[in-house]
Short mmCIF file of C-alpha atoms in Angstrom, two decimals:
data_model
loop_
_atom_site.label_atom_id
_atom_site.label_comp_id
_atom_site.label_asym_id
_atom_site.label_seq_id
_atom_site.Cartn_x
_atom_site.Cartn_y
_atom_site.Cartn_z
CA ALA A 1 85.46 82.52 114.69
CA VAL A 2 83.96 79.07 114.21
CA HIS A 3 80.81 77.87 115.91
CA SER A 4 79.01 74.56 115.90
CA GLU A 5 75.67 73.75 117.52
CA GLY A 6 75.43 77.37 118.61
CA LYS A 7 78.71 77.46 120.56
CA PHE A 8 82.18 78.69 119.73
CA VAL A 9 84.61 75.88 118.90
CA TYR A 10 87.46 78.04 117.58
CA VAL A 11 88.47 81.71 117.78
CA ASN A 12 91.60 83.27 116.36
CA PRO A 13 93.55 86.06 118.09
CA ALA A 14 91.65 88.76 116.13
CA ALA A 15 88.33 87.37 117.45
CA GLN A 16 89.74 87.38 120.97
CA ARG A 17 90.65 91.06 120.61
CA LEU A 18 87.27 91.86 119.04
CA TRP A 19 85.37 90.53 122.06
CA GLY A 20 88.01 91.55 124.62
CA ALA A 21 89.09 88.05 125.65
CA LEU A 22 92.54 87.46 127.12
CA SER A 23 92.58 83.91 125.79
CA ALA A 24 90.56 81.65 123.50
CA ASP A 25 89.40 79.72 126.58
CA GLU A 26 87.18 82.65 127.56
CA LEU A 27 85.19 82.15 124.34
CA ILE A 28 85.41 78.44 123.44
CA GLY A 29 82.19 76.69 124.49
CA LYS A 30 80.37 80.01 125.01
CA PRO A 31 77.00 80.35 123.21
CA VAL A 32 77.37 82.58 120.16
CA LEU A 33 74.20 84.48 120.97
CA ASP A 34 75.66 85.57 124.33
CA LEU A 35 77.90 87.94 122.35
CA VAL A 36 75.16 89.23 120.05
CA HIS A 37 73.28 92.34 121.18
CA PRO A 38 69.61 91.61 122.04
CA GLY A 39 68.48 93.94 119.24
CA SER A 40 70.43 91.86 116.71
CA ARG A 41 69.67 88.37 118.02
CA ASP A 42 66.57 87.58 115.94
CA ASN A 43 68.46 88.40 112.77
CA ALA A 44 71.49 86.39 113.95
CA VAL A 45 69.30 83.33 114.69
CA ARG A 46 67.66 83.58 111.26
CA ARG A 47 71.02 83.87 109.49
CA MET A 48 72.55 80.99 111.48
CA ARG A 49 69.55 78.86 110.52
CA GLU A 50 70.03 79.76 106.83
CA VAL A 51 73.63 78.57 106.92
CA GLN A 52 72.77 75.34 108.74
CA GLU A 53 69.59 74.40 106.82
CA PHE A 54 70.51 75.53 103.33
CA GLY A 55 74.29 75.31 103.50
CA SER A 56 74.60 78.76 101.98
CA THR A 57 76.93 81.61 102.82
CA THR A 58 75.14 84.59 104.31
CA GLU A 59 75.53 88.03 102.80
CA LEU A 60 77.66 90.52 104.68
CA HIS A 61 75.43 92.44 107.09
CA GLU A 62 75.77 94.87 109.95
CA SER A 63 75.01 93.80 113.50
CA LYS A 64 75.70 94.77 117.09
CA HIS A 65 77.77 92.54 119.37
CA ILE A 66 78.66 92.73 123.04
CA ARG A 67 82.25 92.53 124.25
CA LEU A 68 82.99 90.52 127.39
CA ASN A 69 83.21 93.77 129.38
CA GLY A 70 79.68 94.75 128.26
CA ASP A 71 80.64 97.35 125.63
CA VAL A 72 78.46 97.30 122.53
CA ILE A 73 80.28 97.29 119.19
CA ASP A 74 79.10 97.55 115.59
CA VAL A 75 80.29 94.75 113.32
CA GLU A 76 79.94 93.38 109.81
CA VAL A 77 79.37 89.63 109.75
CA THR A 78 79.14 86.86 107.19
CA GLY A 79 78.73 83.13 107.87
CA ILE A 80 80.24 80.36 105.76
CA PRO A 81 79.22 76.70 106.21
CA PHE A 82 81.94 74.05 106.46
CA LEU A 83 83.02 71.01 108.47
CA PHE A 84 85.08 71.53 111.60
CA GLN A 85 86.59 68.39 113.10
CA GLY A 86 84.07 66.34 111.13
CA LYS A 87 81.00 68.25 112.37
CA PRO A 88 78.85 70.82 110.55
CA ALA A 89 79.99 74.28 111.57
CA VAL A 90 79.92 77.92 110.57
CA GLN A 91 82.95 80.07 110.01
CA SER A 92 82.03 83.64 110.86
CA VAL A 93 84.06 86.48 109.46
CA ILE A 94 83.51 89.50 111.67
CA ARG A 95 84.90 93.00 111.32
CA ASP A 96 84.58 95.77 113.89
CA ILE A 97 83.06 98.86 112.21
CA THR A 98 82.32 100.82 115.38
CA ASP A 99 84.67 103.69 114.49
CA GLN A 100 83.31 103.92 110.94
CA ARG A 101 79.72 104.03 112.21
CA ARG A 102 80.62 106.73 114.72
CA GLY A 103 82.39 108.66 111.98
CA ARG A 104 79.39 108.37 109.62
CA GLU A 105 77.05 109.53 112.37
CA ALA A 106 79.30 112.48 113.28
CA LEU A 107 79.49 113.44 109.60
CA ARG A 108 75.70 113.18 109.25
CA GLN A 109 75.21 115.42 112.30
CA THR A 110 77.77 117.93 111.03
CA GLU A 111 76.11 118.02 107.61
CA ALA A 112 72.68 118.53 109.20
CA HIS A 113 74.04 121.33 111.38
CA LEU A 114 75.80 122.98 108.44
CA ARG A 115 72.63 122.79 106.32
CA MET A 116 70.64 124.40 109.14
CA VAL A 117 73.18 127.22 109.58
CA VAL A 118 73.63 127.83 105.86
CA GLY A 119 69.93 127.47 105.18
CA SER A 120 69.07 130.26 107.60
CA ALA A 121 71.90 132.60 106.56
CA SER A 122 71.31 135.32 103.97
CA LEU A 123 73.86 133.91 101.57
CA VAL A 124 74.25 131.32 98.83
CA ILE A 125 76.64 128.41 99.07
CA PHE A 126 77.08 126.07 96.16
CA SER A 127 79.63 123.57 94.96
CA LEU A 128 80.27 121.96 91.62
CA ASP A 129 81.96 118.73 90.70
CA THR A 130 84.70 118.68 88.07
CA ASP A 131 82.09 118.37 85.29
CA GLY A 132 80.23 121.51 86.38
CA ILE A 133 77.38 119.60 88.04
CA PHE A 134 75.96 121.21 91.17
CA THR A 135 76.57 119.05 94.24
CA LEU A 136 75.30 121.62 96.75
CA SER A 137 73.09 124.71 96.65
CA GLU A 138 71.99 126.09 100.00
CA GLY A 139 71.30 129.39 101.66
CA GLU A 140 68.58 131.94 102.23
CA GLY A 141 70.02 134.03 99.39
CA LEU A 142 68.77 131.49 96.83
CA LYS A 143 65.34 133.15 97.06
CA ALA A 144 66.77 136.26 95.36
CA LEU A 145 67.81 134.00 92.46
CA GLY A 146 64.37 132.40 92.29
CA LEU A 147 65.72 129.07 93.50
CA LYS A 148 64.99 126.69 96.37
CA PRO A 149 67.72 124.93 98.42
CA GLY A 150 68.94 121.87 96.55
CA GLU A 151 66.89 122.68 93.44
CA VAL A 152 69.89 122.72 91.08
CA VAL A 153 71.75 119.78 92.64
CA GLY A 154 72.50 117.23 89.94
CA LYS A 155 72.09 119.79 87.15
CA SER A 156 74.79 121.33 84.97
CA VAL A 157 75.84 124.92 85.63
CA PHE A 158 76.49 125.16 81.88
CA GLU A 159 72.87 124.30 81.15
CA ILE A 160 71.32 126.46 83.86
CA TYR A 161 73.42 129.53 82.98
CA ARG A 162 73.72 128.88 79.23
CA ASP A 163 72.38 132.40 78.58
CA ASN A 164 74.92 134.03 80.90
CA PRO A 165 78.38 133.93 79.26
CA ASP A 166 80.02 135.65 82.26
CA VAL A 167 79.02 132.77 84.56
CA ILE A 168 79.98 130.11 81.99
CA ASN A 169 83.38 131.72 81.40
CA SER A 170 84.04 132.11 85.14
CA VAL A 171 83.05 128.49 85.84
CA ARG A 172 85.28 127.15 83.07
CA ARG A 173 88.23 129.17 84.37
CA ALA A 174 87.56 128.14 87.98
CA LEU A 175 87.30 124.46 87.00
CA ALA A 176 90.61 124.84 85.15
CA GLY A 177 92.16 125.90 88.45
CA GLU A 178 92.60 129.61 87.82
CA GLY A 179 92.54 131.31 91.24
CA ASN A 180 91.27 134.63 89.94
CA ALA A 181 88.47 132.84 88.12
CA LYS A 182 87.09 131.65 91.45
CA GLU A 183 86.95 135.24 92.67
CA ALA A 184 85.33 136.30 89.38
CA LEU A 185 82.80 133.52 89.77
CA VAL A 186 81.89 134.76 93.24
CA GLU A 187 81.61 138.31 91.93
CA THR A 188 79.49 137.09 88.98
CA ALA A 189 77.21 135.21 91.37
CA ARG A 190 76.76 138.39 93.40
CA ASN A 191 75.58 140.22 90.31
CA LEU A 192 72.99 137.62 89.25
#
């Protein structure tokens, strides 16, 4: 979209779809801030001013916009100064990230729920990356090992269990993809 003096002067078909317009005429001449959510307007005004006064491109940032039907969407926006039909203008590149934000929030809630369930269960759940670094350690059963939830995250299993060759051997075999090694690792963990 392109705006000059605070109003849209050009919108492409993608911008029309973004804001739910049937034609460009529904947006041309409309004040830009009419489509920015009230909670994002102060930031939008400040960024528009930066482009106009300093002639600099704004960094990509997240904002909330309002479609013509009133739905609120999450977007990423950057503004680029240039001349449009001989007048100073701003080309805005806008991308709808509503689905990604919803997905991130759903994942965050699922992770929080899983941590609560695992944290209260009398078991130990851990995961390692391909280098043997703990990426997860949760569960009430950690107390029996003298550990707190998350305490070993970021640490090497090979360092923590350097004095336990059964664990080291089982981890190496599991990381190599040996199915039985994973079962041996679980059995070894039970015996710690």
